[in-house]
PDB file of C-alpha atoms and ligand atoms in Angstrom:
ATOM      1  CA  MET J 296      61.909  83.520-189.783  1.00  0.00           C
ATOM      2  CA  PRO J 297      61.059  86.327-187.271  1.00  0.00           C
ATOM      3  CA  ARG J 298      58.693  85.768-184.309  1.00  0.00           C
ATOM      4  CA  VAL J 299      54.985  86.047-184.777  1.00  0.00           C
ATOM      5  CA  THR J 300      53.569  89.360-183.560  1.00  0.00           C
ATOM      6  CA  PRO J 301      50.263  90.287-181.877  1.00  0.00           C
ATOM      7  CA  ASP J 302      49.461  92.101-184.997  1.00  0.00           C
ATOM      8  CA  GLN J 303      49.806  89.005-187.134  1.00  0.00           C
ATOM      9  CA  LEU J 304      47.440  87.053-184.750  1.00  0.00           C
ATOM     10  CA  ARG J 305      44.892  89.888-185.409  1.00  0.00           C
ATOM     11  CA  GLN J 306      45.397  89.513-189.132  1.00  0.00           C
ATOM     12  CA  MET J 307      44.865  85.764-188.817  1.00  0.00           C
ATOM     13  CA  LYS J 308      41.453  86.531-187.155  1.00  0.00           C
ATOM     14  CA  ALA J 309      40.555  88.902-189.979  1.00  0.00           C
ATOM     15  CA  ARG J 310      41.455  86.215-192.564  1.00  0.00           C
ATOM     16  CA  GLY J 311      39.428  83.666-190.706  1.00  0.00           C
ATOM     17  CA  GLU J 312      42.617  81.636-190.102  1.00  0.00           C
ATOM     18  CA  ARG J 313      42.480  79.549-187.006  1.00  0.00           C
ATOM     19  CA  ILE J 314      45.208  80.097-184.362  1.00  0.00           C
ATOM     20  CA  PRO J 315      46.564  76.986-182.731  1.00  0.00           C
ATOM     21  CA  MET J 316      48.215  77.451-179.359  1.00  0.00           C
ATOM     22  CA  LEU J 317      49.722  75.106-176.781  1.00  0.00           C
ATOM     23  CA  THR J 318      51.420  75.448-173.375  1.00  0.00           C
ATOM     24  CA  ALA J 319      55.131  74.850-173.102  1.00  0.00           C
ATOM     25  CA  TYR J 320      57.265  74.766-169.985  1.00  0.00           C
ATOM     26  CA  ASP J 321      60.670  73.513-171.005  1.00  0.00           C
ATOM     27  CA  TYR J 322      63.419  73.777-173.582  1.00  0.00           C
ATOM     28  CA  PRO J 323      63.035  70.450-175.506  1.00  0.00           C
ATOM     29  CA  THR J 324      59.216  70.732-175.663  1.00  0.00           C
ATOM     30  CA  ALA J 325      59.479  74.298-176.828  1.00  0.00           C
ATOM     31  CA  GLN J 326      61.899  73.294-179.603  1.00  0.00           C
ATOM     32  CA  ILE J 327      59.579  70.511-180.802  1.00  0.00           C
ATOM     33  CA  LEU J 328      56.431  72.807-180.778  1.00  0.00           C
ATOM     34  CA  ASP J 329      58.324  75.694-182.512  1.00  0.00           C
ATOM     35  CA  ALA J 330      59.585  73.267-185.186  1.00  0.00           C
ATOM     36  CA  ALA J 331      55.983  72.075-185.570  1.00  0.00           C
ATOM     37  CA  GLY J 332      54.946  75.566-186.472  1.00  0.00           C
ATOM     38  CA  LEU J 333      52.798  76.580-183.539  1.00  0.00           C
ATOM     39  CA  PRO J 334      52.482  80.440-183.916  1.00  0.00           C
ATOM     40  CA  ILE J 335      51.920  81.053-180.186  1.00  0.00           C
ATOM     41  CA  LEU J 336      52.997  79.209-176.999  1.00  0.00           C
ATOM     42  CA  LEU J 337      51.943  79.858-173.445  1.00  0.00           C
ATOM     43  CA  VAL J 338      54.157  79.424-170.392  1.00  0.00           C
ATOM     44  CA  GLY J 339      51.089  78.891-168.334  1.00  0.00           C
ATOM     45  CA  ASP J 340      50.695  78.744-164.583  1.00  0.00           C
ATOM     46  CA  SER J 341      49.152  75.343-165.336  1.00  0.00           C
ATOM     47  CA  MET J 342      52.828  74.335-164.816  1.00  0.00           C
ATOM     48  CA  GLY J 343      51.884  74.244-161.118  1.00  0.00           C
ATOM     49  CA  MET J 344      49.622  71.277-161.785  1.00  0.00           C
ATOM     50  CA  VAL J 345      51.099  69.415-164.775  1.00  0.00           C
ATOM     51  CA  VAL J 346      54.818  69.955-164.069  1.00  0.00           C
ATOM     52  CA  LEU J 347      55.202  70.671-160.355  1.00  0.00           C
ATOM     53  CA  GLY J 348      52.348  68.473-159.098  1.00  0.00           C
ATOM     54  CA  TYR J 349      50.379  71.008-157.067  1.00  0.00           C
ATOM     55  CA  PRO J 350      46.561  70.493-156.850  1.00  0.00           C
ATOM     56  CA  THR J 351      45.930  73.965-158.165  1.00  0.00           C
ATOM     57  CA  THR J 352      47.802  76.811-159.993  1.00  0.00           C
ATOM     58  CA  LEU J 353      47.817  79.005-156.861  1.00  0.00           C
ATOM     59  CA  PRO J 354      51.327  78.185-155.585  1.00  0.00           C
ATOM     60  CA  VAL J 355      53.084  79.119-158.811  1.00  0.00           C
ATOM     61  CA  THR J 356      55.429  82.140-158.302  1.00  0.00           C
ATOM     62  CA  VAL J 357      56.785  84.859-160.580  1.00  0.00           C
ATOM     63  CA  ASP J 358      60.159  83.099-160.183  1.00  0.00           C
ATOM     64  CA  ASP J 359      58.700  79.745-161.464  1.00  0.00           C
ATOM     65  CA  ILE J 360      57.248  81.649-164.455  1.00  0.00           C
ATOM     66  CA  ILE J 361      60.545  83.380-165.250  1.00  0.00           C
ATOM     67  CA  ARG J 362      62.626  80.155-164.954  1.00  0.00           C
ATOM     68  CA  HIS J 363      60.352  78.214-167.291  1.00  0.00           C
ATOM     69  CA  ALA J 364      59.796  81.159-169.689  1.00  0.00           C
ATOM     70  CA  GLN J 365      63.537  81.563-170.022  1.00  0.00           C
ATOM     71  CA  ALA J 366      63.797  77.892-171.220  1.00  0.00           C
ATOM     72  CA  VAL J 367      60.905  78.193-173.559  1.00  0.00           C
ATOM     73  CA  VAL J 368      62.255  81.444-175.116  1.00  0.00           C
ATOM     74  CA  ARG J 369      65.641  79.831-175.495  1.00  0.00           C
ATOM     75  CA  GLY J 370      64.074  76.837-177.255  1.00  0.00           C
ATOM     76  CA  THR J 371      62.115  78.842-179.859  1.00  0.00           C
ATOM     77  CA  GLU J 372      62.815  81.186-182.686  1.00  0.00           C
ATOM     78  CA  HIS J 373      59.392  81.692-184.375  1.00  0.00           C
ATOM     79  CA  ALA J 374      56.575  81.406-181.901  1.00  0.00           C
ATOM     80  CA  LEU J 375      55.280  84.351-179.898  1.00  0.00           C
ATOM     81  CA  ILE J 376      55.822  83.456-176.299  1.00  0.00           C
ATOM     82  CA  VAL J 377      53.215  84.455-173.652  1.00  0.00           C
ATOM     83  CA  ALA J 378      54.086  84.207-169.985  1.00  0.00           C
ATOM     84  CA  ASP J 379      51.389  83.946-167.363  1.00  0.00           C
ATOM     85  CA  LEU J 380      51.133  86.342-164.447  1.00  0.00           C
ATOM     86  CA  PRO J 381      50.682  83.931-161.550  1.00  0.00           C
ATOM     87  CA  PHE J 382      48.311  84.355-158.613  1.00  0.00           C
ATOM     88  CA  GLY J 383      49.457  87.055-156.332  1.00  0.00           C
ATOM     89  CA  ALA J 384      51.406  88.985-159.037  1.00  0.00           C
ATOM     90  CA  PHE J 385      48.486  91.264-160.062  1.00  0.00           C
ATOM     91  CA  GLN J 386      45.727  91.039-157.459  1.00  0.00           C
ATOM     92  CA  VAL J 387      47.041  93.752-155.140  1.00  0.00           C
ATOM     93  CA  SER J 388      47.467  96.803-157.398  1.00  0.00           C
ATOM     94  CA  PRO J 389      48.344  97.901-161.004  1.00  0.00           C
ATOM     95  CA  GLU J 390      51.691  98.961-159.603  1.00  0.00           C
ATOM     96  CA  ASP J 391      52.407  95.389-158.395  1.00  0.00           C
ATOM     97  CA  THR J 392      51.155  94.007-161.696  1.00  0.00           C
ATOM     98  CA  MET J 393      53.510  96.379-163.563  1.00  0.00           C
ATOM     99  CA  ARG J 394      56.428  95.368-161.353  1.00  0.00           C
ATOM    100  CA  ALA J 395      55.853  91.631-161.922  1.00  0.00           C
ATOM    101  CA  ALA J 396      55.324  92.012-165.708  1.00  0.00           C
ATOM    102  CA  ILE J 397      58.485  94.097-166.081  1.00  0.00           C
ATOM    103  CA  ARG J 398      60.483  91.480-164.196  1.00  0.00           C
ATOM    104  CA  ILE J 399      59.143  88.750-166.380  1.00  0.00           C
ATOM    105  CA  MET J 400      59.741  90.844-169.567  1.00  0.00           C
ATOM    106  CA  LYS J 401      63.267  91.683-168.542  1.00  0.00           C
ATOM    107  CA  GLU J 402      64.444  88.411-167.101  1.00  0.00           C
ATOM    108  CA  ALA J 403      62.712  85.893-169.503  1.00  0.00           C
ATOM    109  CA  GLN J 404      62.089  88.097-172.549  1.00  0.00           C
ATOM    110  CA  PRO J 405      58.753  86.602-173.723  1.00  0.00           C
ATOM    111  CA  GLN J 406      56.783  88.679-176.116  1.00  0.00           C
ATOM    112  CA  ALA J 407      53.648  89.090-173.992  1.00  0.00           C
ATOM    113  CA  VAL J 408      52.050  88.329-170.617  1.00  0.00           C
ATOM    114  CA  LYS J 409      48.648  86.936-169.793  1.00  0.00           C
ATOM    115  CA  LEU J 410      46.502  87.626-166.760  1.00  0.00           C
ATOM    116  CA  GLU J 411      43.133  86.314-165.595  1.00  0.00           C
ATOM    117  CA  GLY J 412      40.137  88.435-165.164  1.00  0.00           C
ATOM    118  CA  GLY J 413      37.969  90.900-167.027  1.00  0.00           C
ATOM    119  CA  ARG J 414      36.791  94.394-165.929  1.00  0.00           C
ATOM    120  CA  ARG J 415      38.551  94.117-162.533  1.00  0.00           C
ATOM    121  CA  VAL J 416      41.991  93.881-164.258  1.00  0.00           C
ATOM    122  CA  ALA J 417      41.211  96.372-167.066  1.00  0.00           C
ATOM    123  CA  ALA J 418      43.230  99.171-165.382  1.00  0.00           C
ATOM    124  CA  SER J 419      46.232  96.937-165.176  1.00  0.00           C
ATOM    125  CA  VAL J 420      45.903  95.739-168.766  1.00  0.00           C
ATOM    126  CA  ARG J 421      45.733  99.421-169.896  1.00  0.00           C
ATOM    127  CA  ALA J 422      48.888 100.333-167.813  1.00  0.00           C
ATOM    128  CA  LEU J 423      50.819  97.326-169.226  1.00  0.00           C
ATOM    129  CA  THR J 424      49.873  97.970-172.878  1.00  0.00           C
ATOM    130  CA  GLU J 425      50.655 101.688-172.441  1.00  0.00           C
ATOM    131  CA  ALA J 426      54.115 100.590-171.138  1.00  0.00           C
ATOM    132  CA  GLY J 427      54.612  98.611-174.358  1.00  0.00           C
ATOM    133  CA  ILE J 428      53.821  95.100-172.923  1.00  0.00           C
ATOM    134  CA  PRO J 429      51.466  93.120-175.088  1.00  0.00           C
ATOM    135  CA  VAL J 430      48.715  91.550-172.881  1.00  0.00           C
ATOM    136  CA  MET J 431      46.506  88.515-173.383  1.00  0.00           C
ATOM    137  CA  GLY J 432      43.268  88.457-171.342  1.00  0.00           C
ATOM    138  CA  HIS J 433      41.730  85.283-169.812  1.00  0.00           C
ATOM    139  CA  VAL J 434      38.064  85.021-168.900  1.00  0.00           C
ATOM    140  CA  GLY J 435      35.417  82.330-168.333  1.00  0.00           C
ATOM    141  CA  LEU J 436      36.880  79.830-165.909  1.00  0.00           C
ATOM    142  CA  THR J 437      39.842  81.449-164.312  1.00  0.00           C
ATOM    143  CA  PRO J 438      41.778  78.683-162.435  1.00  0.00           C
ATOM    144  CA  GLN J 439      43.345  81.094-160.041  1.00  0.00           C
ATOM    145  CA  SER J 440      39.823  81.691-158.629  1.00  0.00           C
ATOM    146  CA  VAL J 441      39.048  78.023-158.323  1.00  0.00           C
ATOM    147  CA  ASN J 442      38.317  78.368-154.594  1.00  0.00           C
ATOM    148  CA  ALA J 443      35.646  80.979-155.351  1.00  0.00           C
ATOM    149  CA  THR J 444      34.114  79.190-158.412  1.00  0.00           C
ATOM    150  CA  GLY J 445      33.956  75.938-156.496  1.00  0.00           C
ATOM    151  CA  GLY J 446      35.737  73.832-159.118  1.00  0.00           C
ATOM    152  CA  TRP J 447      36.497  73.598-162.748  1.00  0.00           C
ATOM    153  CA  ARG J 448      33.060  74.377-164.027  1.00  0.00           C
ATOM    154  CA  VAL J 449      31.670  75.883-167.225  1.00  0.00           C
ATOM    155  CA  GLN J 450      31.098  79.684-166.806  1.00  0.00           C
ATOM    156  CA  GLY J 451      28.465  82.122-168.323  1.00  0.00           C
ATOM    157  CA  LYS J 452      25.540  79.749-168.540  1.00  0.00           C
ATOM    158  CA  THR J 453      22.966  82.213-167.286  1.00  0.00           C
ATOM    159  CA  GLU J 454      21.961  85.493-169.080  1.00  0.00           C
ATOM    160  CA  GLN J 455      23.475  87.545-166.246  1.00  0.00           C
ATOM    161  CA  THR J 456      26.852  85.723-166.167  1.00  0.00           C
ATOM    162  CA  ALA J 457      26.957  85.581-170.052  1.00  0.00           C
ATOM    163  CA  ARG J 458      26.431  89.406-170.212  1.00  0.00           C
ATOM    164  CA  ALA J 459      29.152  89.835-167.557  1.00  0.00           C
ATOM    165  CA  LEU J 460      31.474  87.786-169.673  1.00  0.00           C
ATOM    166  CA  LEU J 461      30.671  89.862-172.808  1.00  0.00           C
ATOM    167  CA  ASP J 462      31.352  93.008-170.768  1.00  0.00           C
ATOM    168  CA  ASP J 463      34.634  91.628-169.499  1.00  0.00           C
ATOM    169  CA  VAL J 464      35.935  90.887-173.010  1.00  0.00           C
ATOM    170  CA  ALA J 465      34.838  94.395-174.241  1.00  0.00           C
ATOM    171  CA  ALA J 466      36.693  95.935-171.256  1.00  0.00           C
ATOM    172  CA  LEU J 467      39.826  93.956-172.020  1.00  0.00           C
ATOM    173  CA  GLU J 468      39.716  94.832-175.670  1.00  0.00           C
ATOM    174  CA  ASP J 469      39.172  98.533-174.813  1.00  0.00           C
ATOM    175  CA  ALA J 470      42.092  98.338-172.365  1.00  0.00           C
ATOM    176  CA  GLY J 471      44.402  97.120-175.227  1.00  0.00           C
ATOM    177  CA  ALA J 472      44.519  93.463-174.856  1.00  0.00           C
ATOM    178  CA  PHE J 473      45.719  91.829-178.074  1.00  0.00           C
ATOM    179  CA  ALA J 474      43.847  88.589-177.584  1.00  0.00           C
ATOM    180  CA  VAL J 475      41.731  86.786-174.929  1.00  0.00           C
ATOM    181  CA  VAL J 476      41.507  83.234-173.714  1.00  0.00           C
ATOM    182  CA  LEU J 477      37.904  81.960-173.242  1.00  0.00           C
ATOM    183  CA  GLU J 478      38.037  78.936-170.906  1.00  0.00           C
ATOM    184  CA  LEU J 479      35.115  76.656-170.271  1.00  0.00           C
ATOM    185  CA  VAL J 480      32.474  78.854-171.895  1.00  0.00           C
ATOM    186  CA  PRO J 481      29.400  77.458-173.669  1.00  0.00           C
ATOM    187  CA  ALA J 482      30.220  77.141-177.397  1.00  0.00           C
ATOM    188  CA  GLU J 483      27.403  79.493-178.559  1.00  0.00           C
ATOM    189  CA  LEU J 484      28.407  82.185-176.086  1.00  0.00           C
ATOM    190  CA  ALA J 485      32.008  81.856-177.208  1.00  0.00           C
ATOM    191  CA  ARG J 486      30.737  82.333-180.793  1.00  0.00           C
ATOM    192  CA  LEU J 487      28.963  85.500-179.876  1.00  0.00           C
ATOM    193  CA  VAL J 488      31.960  86.845-178.009  1.00  0.00           C
ATOM    194  CA  THR J 489      34.169  85.958-181.038  1.00  0.00           C
ATOM    195  CA  GLU J 490      31.766  87.715-183.439  1.00  0.00           C
ATOM    196  CA  ARG J 491      31.709  90.945-181.262  1.00  0.00           C
ATOM    197  CA  ALA J 492      35.475  91.105-180.466  1.00  0.00           C
ATOM    198  CA  SER J 493      37.927  92.588-182.811  1.00  0.00           C
ATOM    199  CA  ILE J 494      40.687  90.814-181.020  1.00  0.00           C
ATOM    200  CA  PRO J 495      41.286  86.990-181.450  1.00  0.00           C
ATOM    201  CA  THR J 496      39.490  84.774-178.976  1.00  0.00           C
ATOM    202  CA  ILE J 497      41.425  81.604-178.018  1.00  0.00           C
ATOM    203  CA  GLY J 498      39.252  78.867-176.618  1.00  0.00           C
ATOM    204  CA  ILE J 499      39.831  76.016-174.279  1.00  0.00           C
ATOM    205  CA  GLY J 500      36.731  73.925-173.576  1.00  0.00           C
ATOM    206  CA  SER J 501      34.771  76.621-175.352  1.00  0.00           C
ATOM    207  CA  GLY J 502      33.767  74.930-178.712  1.00  0.00           C
ATOM    208  CA  LEU J 503      34.812  75.424-182.281  1.00  0.00           C
ATOM    209  CA  PHE J 504      33.817  79.023-182.943  1.00  0.00           C
ATOM    210  CA  CYS J 505      36.675  80.772-181.283  1.00  0.00           C
ATOM    211  CA  ASP J 506      39.440  82.264-183.403  1.00  0.00           C
ATOM    212  CA  GLY J 507      41.934  79.860-181.933  1.00  0.00           C
ATOM    213  CA  GLU J 508      42.339  77.045-179.475  1.00  0.00           C
ATOM    214  CA  VAL J 509      44.781  76.570-176.649  1.00  0.00           C
ATOM    215  CA  GLN J 510      45.475  73.203-174.878  1.00  0.00           C
ATOM    216  CA  VAL J 511      47.802  72.118-172.167  1.00  0.00           C
ATOM    217  CA  VAL J 512      50.598  70.187-173.976  1.00  0.00           C
ATOM    218  CA  HIS J 513      50.630  67.348-171.374  1.00  0.00           C
ATOM    219  CA  ASP J 514      46.916  66.783-172.011  1.00  0.00           C
ATOM    220  CA  ILE J 515      47.075  66.373-175.774  1.00  0.00           C
ATOM    221  CA  MET J 516      50.255  64.362-175.668  1.00  0.00           C
ATOM    222  CA  GLY J 517      48.658  61.824-173.281  1.00  0.00           C
ATOM    223  CA  LEU J 518      51.189  62.427-170.539  1.00  0.00           C
ATOM    224  CA  PHE J 519      48.563  61.687-167.927  1.00  0.00           C
ATOM    225  CA  PRO J 520      47.105  58.452-169.481  1.00  0.00           C
ATOM    226  CA  ASP J 521      44.463  58.062-166.751  1.00  0.00           C
ATOM    227  CA  PHE J 522      43.204  61.684-166.883  1.00  0.00           C
ATOM    228  CA  THR J 523      41.487  63.218-169.922  1.00  0.00           C
ATOM    229  CA  PRO J 524      39.447  66.360-169.234  1.00  0.00           C
ATOM    230  CA  ARG J 525      36.358  66.526-171.402  1.00  0.00           C
ATOM    231  CA  HIS J 526      37.767  69.446-173.326  1.00  0.00           C
ATOM    232  CA  THR J 527      40.873  67.693-174.531  1.00  0.00           C
ATOM    233  CA  ARG J 528      41.905  64.947-176.859  1.00  0.00           C
ATOM    234  CA  HIS J 529      44.994  62.756-176.844  1.00  0.00           C
ATOM    235  CA  TYR J 530      47.030  63.277-180.012  1.00  0.00           C
ATOM    236  CA  ALA J 531      49.715  60.959-178.764  1.00  0.00           C
ATOM    237  CA  GLU J 532      50.175  58.468-175.964  1.00  0.00           C
ATOM    238  CA  LEU J 533      53.519  59.725-174.621  1.00  0.00           C
ATOM    239  CA  GLY J 534      52.746  58.739-171.040  1.00  0.00           C
ATOM    240  CA  ALA J 535      52.268  55.066-172.073  1.00  0.00           C
ATOM    241  CA  ALA J 536      55.228  55.268-174.483  1.00  0.00           C
ATOM    242  CA  MET J 537      57.516  56.651-171.699  1.00  0.00           C
ATOM    243  CA  ARG J 538      56.507  54.032-169.216  1.00  0.00           C
ATOM    244  CA  GLU J 539      57.170  51.249-171.756  1.00  0.00           C
ATOM    245  CA  ALA J 540      60.558  52.834-172.679  1.00  0.00           C
ATOM    246  CA  ALA J 541      61.467  53.113-168.924  1.00  0.00           C
ATOM    247  CA  GLN J 542      60.543  49.462-168.365  1.00  0.00           C
ATOM    248  CA  ALA J 543      62.546  48.302-171.391  1.00  0.00           C
ATOM    249  CA  TYR J 544      65.585  50.449-170.270  1.00  0.00           C
ATOM    250  CA  ALA J 545      65.377  49.101-166.677  1.00  0.00           C
ATOM    251  CA  ALA J 546      65.142  45.493-167.980  1.00  0.00           C
ATOM    252  CA  ASP J 547      68.115  45.952-170.260  1.00  0.00           C
ATOM    253  CA  VAL J 548      70.151  47.411-167.434  1.00  0.00           C
ATOM    254  CA  ARG J 549      69.299  44.572-165.091  1.00  0.00           C
ATOM    255  CA  GLU J 550      70.058  41.960-167.819  1.00  0.00           C
ATOM    256  CA  ARG J 551      73.420  43.606-168.866  1.00  0.00           C
ATOM    257  CA  LYS J 552      72.038  44.336-172.345  1.00  0.00           C
ATOM    258  CA  PHE J 553      72.697  48.148-171.973  1.00  0.00           C
ATOM    259  CA  PRO J 554      75.095  49.826-172.440  1.00  0.00           C
ATOM    260  CA  THR J 555      76.789  47.854-175.266  1.00  0.00           C
ATOM    261  CA  ALA J 556      80.034  48.641-177.060  1.00  0.00           C
ATOM    262  CA  ALA J 557      78.187  51.084-179.218  1.00  0.00           C
ATOM    263  CA  GLN J 558      77.543  53.292-176.125  1.00  0.00           C
ATOM    264  CA  SER J 559      81.060  52.817-174.601  1.00  0.00           C
ATOM    265  CA  ALA J 560      84.383  54.557-175.077  1.00  0.00           C
ATOM    266  CA  LYS J 561      87.533  52.655-176.095  1.00  0.00           C
ATOM    267  CA  ILE J 562      91.054  52.802-174.618  1.00  0.00           C
ATOM    268  CA  ASP J 563      94.263  51.375-175.784  1.00  0.00           C
ATOM    269  CA  PRO J 564      94.448  47.869-174.223  1.00  0.00           C
ATOM    270  CA  ALA J 565      98.161  48.659-173.351  1.00  0.00           C
ATOM    271  CA  VAL J 566      96.916  51.280-170.827  1.00  0.00           C
ATOM    272  CA  ILE J 567      94.738  48.800-169.036  1.00  0.00           C
ATOM    273  CA  GLU J 568      97.458  46.114-169.159  1.00  0.00           C
ATOM    274  CA  ALA J 569      99.879  48.572-167.548  1.00  0.00           C
ATOM    275  CA  LEU J 570      97.309  49.385-164.820  1.00  0.00           C
ATOM    276  CA  ARG J 571      96.591  45.720-164.153  1.00  0.00           C
ATOM    277  CA  ALA J 572     100.317  45.117-163.885  1.00  0.00           C
ATOM    278  CA  GLY J 573     100.344  47.582-161.069  1.00  0.00           C
ATOM    279  CA  ASP J 574     102.327  50.329-162.918  1.00  0.00           C
ATOM    280  CA  SER J 575     102.162  53.872-161.458  1.00  0.00           C
ATOM    281  CA  ALA J 576      99.675  56.422-162.730  1.00  0.00           C
ATOM    282  CA  GLY J 577     102.600  58.325-164.227  1.00  0.00           C
ATOM    283  CA  SER J 578     103.731  55.481-166.363  1.00  0.00           C
ATOM    284  CA  ALA J 579     100.102  54.767-167.425  1.00  0.00           C
ATOM    285  CA  GLU J 580      99.870  58.372-168.561  1.00  0.00           C
ATOM    286  CA  SER J 581     103.048  58.202-170.541  1.00  0.00           C
ATOM    287  CA  THR J 582     101.784  55.012-172.203  1.00  0.00           C
ATOM    288  CA  GLU J 583      98.596  56.829-173.245  1.00  0.00           C
ATOM    289  CA  SER J 584     100.640  59.708-174.776  1.00  0.00           C
ATOM    290  CA  ALA J 585     102.840  57.263-176.535  1.00  0.00           C
ATOM    291  CA  ALA J 586      99.940  55.145-177.805  1.00  0.00           C
ATOM    292  CA  SER J 587      97.836  58.034-179.055  1.00  0.00           C
ATOM    293  CA  GLY J 588     100.599  60.340-180.132  1.00  0.00           C
ATOM    294  CA  ASN J 589      98.706  63.159-178.409  1.00  0.00           C
ATOM    295  CA  THR J 590      99.464  65.267-175.404  1.00  0.00           C
ATOM    296  CA  PRO J 591      96.450  65.611-173.098  1.00  0.00           C
ATOM    297  CA  ALA J 592      94.866  69.033-173.715  1.00  0.00           C
ATOM    298  CA  SER J 593      93.135  69.601-170.357  1.00  0.00           C
ATOM    299  CA  ALA J 594      94.541  69.701-166.884  1.00  0.00           C
ATOM    300  CA  ASP J 595      92.789  66.501-165.833  1.00  0.00           C
ATOM    301  CA  GLY J 596      94.423  64.599-168.730  1.00  0.00           C
ATOM    302  CA  GLN J 597      91.071  63.887-170.353  1.00  0.00           C
ATOM    303  CA  GLY J 598      91.813  65.694-173.566  1.00  0.00           C
ATOM    304  CA  GLU J 599      89.288  67.696-175.549  1.00  0.00           C
ATOM    305  CA  PRO J 600      85.754  66.412-175.269  1.00  0.00           C
ATOM    306  CA  GLU J 601      84.934  64.027-178.095  1.00  0.00           C
ATOM    307  CA  ALA J 602      81.969  64.400-180.527  1.00  0.00           C
ATOM    308  CA  ASP J 603      79.866  62.152-178.240  1.00  0.00           C
ATOM    309  CA  GLY J 604      80.183  64.568-175.319  1.00  0.00           C
ATOM    310  CA  TYR J 605      76.727  66.030-174.177  1.00  0.00           C
ATOM    311  CA  ALA J 606      75.662  69.460-175.381  1.00  0.00           C
ATOM    312  CA  PRO J 607      72.027  70.644-175.612  1.00  0.00           C
ATOM    313  CA  PRO J 608      71.086  70.087-179.235  1.00  0.00           C
ATOM    314  CA  ARG J 609      69.403  72.613-181.532  1.00  0.00           C
ATOM    315  CA  ALA J 610      66.143  71.397-183.111  1.00  0.00           C
ATOM    316  CA  LYS J 611      66.069  70.798-186.881  1.00  0.00           C
ATOM    317  CA  LYS J 612      63.568  73.184-188.257  1.00  0.00           C
ATOM    318  CA  GLY J 613      60.941  72.261-190.879  1.00  0.00           C
TER     319      GLY J 613
HETATM  320  O1  LIG Q 208      47.991  78.218-167.550  1.00  0.00           O
HETATM  321  C1  LIG Q 208      47.470  77.792-168.538  1.00  0.00           C
HETATM  322  O2  LIG Q 208      47.868  76.768-169.114  1.00  0.00           O
HETATM  323  C2  LIG Q 208      46.300  78.543-169.121  1.00  0.00           C
HETATM  324  C3  LIG Q 208      45.623  77.826-170.214  1.00  0.00           C
HETATM  325  C4  LIG Q 208      44.655  76.767-169.701  1.00  0.00           C
HETATM  326  C5  LIG Q 208      44.927  78.858-171.029  1.00  0.00           C
HETATM  327  O3  LIG Q 208      46.010  79.504-168.602  1.00  0.00           O
END
């Protein structure tokens, strides 16, 4: 199945079909989310907080985005991959923005980029879209401006700020953005924006009336058991499950219950007997060849890797 396109997302809006979106930052998670049928994934700069452990998204670099987007692109076949432009990549000038976006598109090969801001980034959005780079906008709470907004607060609650938000979305649409994230916007304002915009609105903490919804995958999977932002819901308790699994593993290792024969490789007992008897390495090797009837295939005498050697698996689709 080919990848989802920006145009297909617009068609989903036209059909009234909701657009589910999640963040992804690594290869195995991307495989799982792609196999689950998510049409669009975001390599968000939220990685700064949920993967790298920073207090904000500000330290994330273009290199960080590229490295993680490469993994997500490799792990997916179907989803449209959006890579965030991190803080510092687009604030200086449209030329800087273009350079950062081109690097990301060339080195990681996502299908689109996202950047925060409304009218103030419209010129950059226009330049990117004219260069053939699909752009997703992001308004409402923009985490890269958290020092100016004074925290993670709902945006657009007054008539003046609500009008500004409507103008921002109109400017992004006019500049060619194919969709826009509405973060922490009152639900009825998000509804109005969604009714007025011809491009899909993707909410987070913005109620049920957006065309789609995006969430940080760590939040919905319960990877931070003690932290649940109001706008999220745990669909799994992977944090608790991982802690229990790690405790069970550590206990088995301590009690010599793991690994067992099932996880261990066998050797002809004659080889060990020869080694214990103090024979030279040369005679042990010749015993191996004689016992297996094989000549070692590699220079270190280990032979070809067996089926249980490690190789990154491909996900089963469907
Ligand atoms: O970086 C991110 O994860 C985001 C979403 C919250 C929309 O921008």
